[in-house]
PDB file of C-alpha atoms in Angstrom:
ATOM      1  CA  UNK A   1      13.017   5.234  12.462  1.00  0.00           C
ATOM      2  CA  UNK A   2      11.271   2.903   9.986  1.00  0.00           C
ATOM      3  CA  UNK A   3      12.479   2.565   6.382  1.00  0.00           C
ATOM      4  CA  UNK A   4      10.142   1.556   3.679  1.00  0.00           C
ATOM      5  CA  UNK A   5      11.088   0.474   0.111  1.00  0.00           C
ATOM      6  CA  UNK A   6       8.499  -0.319  -2.470  1.00  0.00           C
ATOM      7  CA  UNK A   7       9.100  -2.578  -5.459  1.00  0.00           C
ATOM      8  CA  UNK A   8       7.119  -4.496  -8.096  1.00  0.00           C
ATOM      9  CA  UNK A   9       5.783  -1.710 -10.099  1.00  0.00           C
ATOM     10  CA  UNK A  10       5.954  -1.779 -13.831  1.00  0.00           C
ATOM     11  CA  UNK A  11       3.923  -1.762 -17.037  1.00  0.00           C
ATOM     12  CA  UNK A  12       0.858  -4.018 -17.324  1.00  0.00           C
ATOM     13  CA  UNK A  13      -1.952  -4.303 -19.737  1.00  0.00           C
ATOM     14  CA  UNK A  14      -5.524  -3.623 -18.734  1.00  0.00           C
ATOM     15  CA  UNK A  15      -7.091  -6.587 -17.119  1.00  0.00           C
ATOM     16  CA  UNK A  16      -3.758  -7.860 -15.922  1.00  0.00           C
ATOM     17  CA  UNK A  17      -2.392  -8.286 -12.477  1.00  0.00           C
ATOM     18  CA  UNK A  18       0.548  -7.102 -10.473  1.00  0.00           C
ATOM     19  CA  UNK A  19       1.991  -7.595  -6.934  1.00  0.00           C
ATOM     20  CA  UNK A  20       3.666  -4.822  -5.107  1.00  0.00           C
ATOM     21  CA  UNK A  21       6.031  -5.313  -2.176  1.00  0.00           C
ATOM     22  CA  UNK A  22       7.209  -3.051   0.553  1.00  0.00           C
ATOM     23  CA  UNK A  23      10.178  -3.946   2.540  1.00  0.00           C
ATOM     24  CA  UNK A  24      10.354  -2.553   6.015  1.00  0.00           C
ATOM     25  CA  UNK A  25      13.508  -2.157   8.157  1.00  0.00           C
ATOM     26  CA  UNK A  26      14.626  -0.222  11.160  1.00  0.00           C
ATOM     27  CA  UNK A  27      12.484  -0.007  14.312  1.00  0.00           C
ATOM     28  CA  UNK A  28       9.538  -2.035  13.221  1.00  0.00           C
ATOM     29  CA  UNK A  29       7.212  -3.260  16.043  1.00  0.00           C
ATOM     30  CA  UNK A  30       4.059  -5.141  16.610  1.00  0.00           C
ATOM     31  CA  UNK A  31       2.167  -1.900  17.209  1.00  0.00           C
ATOM     32  CA  UNK A  32       2.781  -0.739  13.606  1.00  0.00           C
ATOM     33  CA  UNK A  33       0.059  -0.687  11.037  1.00  0.00           C
ATOM     34  CA  UNK A  34       0.831  -0.494   7.299  1.00  0.00           C
ATOM     35  CA  UNK A  35      -1.000   0.998   4.323  1.00  0.00           C
ATOM     36  CA  UNK A  36      -0.895   1.582   0.611  1.00  0.00           C
ATOM     37  CA  UNK A  37      -1.622   4.868  -1.064  1.00  0.00           C
ATOM     38  CA  UNK A  38      -1.316   6.011  -4.593  1.00  0.00           C
ATOM     39  CA  UNK A  39      -1.028   9.320  -6.482  1.00  0.00           C
ATOM     40  CA  UNK A  40      -1.757   9.856 -10.095  1.00  0.00           C
ATOM     41  CA  UNK A  41      -0.545  12.945 -12.036  1.00  0.00           C
ATOM     42  CA  UNK A  42      -2.741  15.950 -11.211  1.00  0.00           C
ATOM     43  CA  UNK A  43      -4.651  14.001  -8.574  1.00  0.00           C
ATOM     44  CA  UNK A  44      -4.530  14.013  -4.741  1.00  0.00           C
ATOM     45  CA  UNK A  45      -2.991  11.210  -2.778  1.00  0.00           C
ATOM     46  CA  UNK A  46      -5.531   8.426  -2.508  1.00  0.00           C
ATOM     47  CA  UNK A  47      -5.655   5.857   0.324  1.00  0.00           C
ATOM     48  CA  UNK A  48      -6.090   2.352  -0.904  1.00  0.00           C
ATOM     49  CA  UNK A  49      -5.826  -0.229   1.903  1.00  0.00           C
ATOM     50  CA  UNK A  50      -4.457  -0.703   5.340  1.00  0.00           C
ATOM     51  CA  UNK A  51      -3.634  -3.586   7.575  1.00  0.00           C
ATOM     52  CA  UNK A  52      -2.872  -4.033  11.329  1.00  0.00           C
ATOM     53  CA  UNK A  53       0.161  -6.046  12.577  1.00  0.00           C
ATOM     54  CA  UNK A  54      -1.490  -9.372  12.751  1.00  0.00           C
ATOM     55  CA  UNK A  55      -3.431  -9.030   9.603  1.00  0.00           C
ATOM     56  CA  UNK A  56      -6.721  -9.596  11.380  1.00  0.00           C
ATOM     57  CA  UNK A  57      -7.984  -6.171  10.413  1.00  0.00           C
ATOM     58  CA  UNK A  58      -7.849  -5.196   6.704  1.00  0.00           C
ATOM     59  CA  UNK A  59      -9.601  -2.017   5.346  1.00  0.00           C
ATOM     60  CA  UNK A  60     -10.055  -1.022   1.704  1.00  0.00           C
ATOM     61  CA  UNK A  61     -11.052   2.008  -0.186  1.00  0.00           C
ATOM     62  CA  UNK A  62     -14.334   1.547  -2.203  1.00  0.00           C
ATOM     63  CA  UNK A  63     -12.351   2.176  -5.417  1.00  0.00           C
ATOM     64  CA  UNK A  64     -10.205  -1.002  -5.043  1.00  0.00           C
ATOM     65  CA  UNK A  65     -12.314  -3.288  -2.887  1.00  0.00           C
ATOM     66  CA  UNK A  66     -12.668  -6.653  -4.564  1.00  0.00           C
ATOM     67  CA  UNK A  67      -9.692  -6.035  -6.899  1.00  0.00           C
ATOM     68  CA  UNK A  68      -6.816  -5.327  -4.464  1.00  0.00           C
ATOM     69  CA  UNK A  69      -5.692  -7.429  -1.620  1.00  0.00           C
ATOM     70  CA  UNK A  70      -3.411  -6.175   1.143  1.00  0.00           C
ATOM     71  CA  UNK A  71      -1.365  -8.641   3.103  1.00  0.00           C
ATOM     72  CA  UNK A  72       1.890  -8.842   5.140  1.00  0.00           C
ATOM     73  CA  UNK A  73       4.517 -11.341   6.041  1.00  0.00           C
ATOM     74  CA  UNK A  74       5.969 -10.287   9.325  1.00  0.00           C
ATOM     75  CA  UNK A  75       8.694 -12.935   9.174  1.00  0.00           C
ATOM     76  CA  UNK A  76      10.033 -11.197   6.020  1.00  0.00           C
ATOM     77  CA  UNK A  77       9.054  -7.636   7.233  1.00  0.00           C
ATOM     78  CA  UNK A  78       7.295  -7.229   3.961  1.00  0.00           C
ATOM     79  CA  UNK A  79       3.939  -5.671   3.035  1.00  0.00           C
ATOM     80  CA  UNK A  80       2.160  -6.742  -0.213  1.00  0.00           C
ATOM     81  CA  UNK A  81      -0.580  -5.370  -2.381  1.00  0.00           C
ATOM     82  CA  UNK A  82      -1.977  -7.955  -4.891  1.00  0.00           C
ATOM     83  CA  UNK A  83      -3.740  -6.105  -7.718  1.00  0.00           C
ATOM     84  CA  UNK A  84      -5.954  -7.805 -10.302  1.00  0.00           C
ATOM     85  CA  UNK A  85      -8.322  -6.647 -13.111  1.00  0.00           C
ATOM     86  CA  UNK A  86      -6.196  -3.547 -13.428  1.00  0.00           C
ATOM     87  CA  UNK A  87      -7.549  -0.530 -15.298  1.00  0.00           C
ATOM     88  CA  UNK A  88      -5.861   2.404 -16.966  1.00  0.00           C
ATOM     89  CA  UNK A  89      -7.150   4.603 -14.121  1.00  0.00           C
ATOM     90  CA  UNK A  90      -5.043   2.565 -11.722  1.00  0.00           C
ATOM     91  CA  UNK A  91      -1.951   4.206 -13.259  1.00  0.00           C
ATOM     92  CA  UNK A  92      -0.135   6.056 -10.418  1.00  0.00           C
ATOM     93  CA  UNK A  93       2.830   6.061  -8.151  1.00  0.00           C
ATOM     94  CA  UNK A  94       2.095   3.632  -5.338  1.00  0.00           C
ATOM     95  CA  UNK A  95       3.486   4.193  -1.907  1.00  0.00           C
ATOM     96  CA  UNK A  96       3.583   2.233   1.281  1.00  0.00           C
ATOM     97  CA  UNK A  97       3.351   3.883   4.694  1.00  0.00           C
ATOM     98  CA  UNK A  98       3.591   3.085   8.384  1.00  0.00           C
ATOM     99  CA  UNK A  99       1.833   4.412  11.593  1.00  0.00           C
ATOM    100  CA  UNK A 100       2.860   3.767  15.069  1.00  0.00           C
ATOM    101  CA  UNK A 101      -0.508   3.619  16.696  1.00  0.00           C
ATOM    102  CA  UNK A 102      -1.397   0.395  15.086  1.00  0.00           C
ATOM    103  CA  UNK A 103      -4.796   1.334  13.711  1.00  0.00           C
ATOM    104  CA  UNK A 104      -5.161   0.672   9.908  1.00  0.00           C
ATOM    105  CA  UNK A 105      -6.938   3.925   9.202  1.00  0.00           C
ATOM    106  CA  UNK A 106      -7.304   5.888   5.909  1.00  0.00           C
ATOM    107  CA  UNK A 107      -5.999   9.251   7.037  1.00  0.00           C
ATOM    108  CA  UNK A 108      -2.559   9.778   5.258  1.00  0.00           C
ATOM    109  CA  UNK A 109      -1.443  12.623   7.515  1.00  0.00           C
ATOM    110  CA  UNK A 110      -1.428  10.133  10.461  1.00  0.00           C
ATOM    111  CA  UNK A 111       1.154   7.968   8.852  1.00  0.00           C
ATOM    112  CA  UNK A 112       4.645   8.870   9.859  1.00  0.00           C
ATOM    113  CA  UNK A 113       6.878   6.824   7.566  1.00  0.00           C
ATOM    114  CA  UNK A 114       6.667   6.558   3.762  1.00  0.00           C
ATOM    115  CA  UNK A 115       8.486   4.824   1.054  1.00  0.00           C
ATOM    116  CA  UNK A 116       9.834   6.426  -2.153  1.00  0.00           C
ATOM    117  CA  UNK A 117       7.064   4.965  -4.278  1.00  0.00           C
ATOM    118  CA  UNK A 118       6.881   2.592  -7.258  1.00  0.00           C
ATOM    119  CA  UNK A 119       5.341   3.375 -10.648  1.00  0.00           C
ATOM    120  CA  UNK A 120       2.417   1.294 -11.950  1.00  0.00           C
ATOM    121  CA  UNK A 121       1.444   1.933 -15.513  1.00  0.00           C
ATOM    122  CA  UNK A 122      -1.754   0.281 -16.869  1.00  0.00           C
ATOM    123  CA  UNK A 123      -2.029   0.389 -20.692  1.00  0.00           C
ATOM    124  CA  UNK A 124      -5.232   0.090 -22.638  1.00  0.00           C
TER     125      UNK A 124
END
């Protein structure tokens, strides 16, 4: 089992920045890929970014490419999402997720482990 705990969410003004963290514990391994998703009220879950174990492969959704940066520190077992130029439409609950095949894909149903989420609210 892998446990994931997100943190770093909060209230930020439009145009501001925020860094989310996801602490991983349990049976982590070099084969695991990690990803960030978000879900806004009344909206479907949206994939944002994914990264493989080494960080050599990073994939982004078109909606956040150029504004969000995914990274990981394996020594700390932590995944990060650096967000800049935030917009009110970025308001959502943000989740981290882990899959065991190691491919940083965008399909949420293929991720086995999920965190509880952290709220990000962007005010105008």
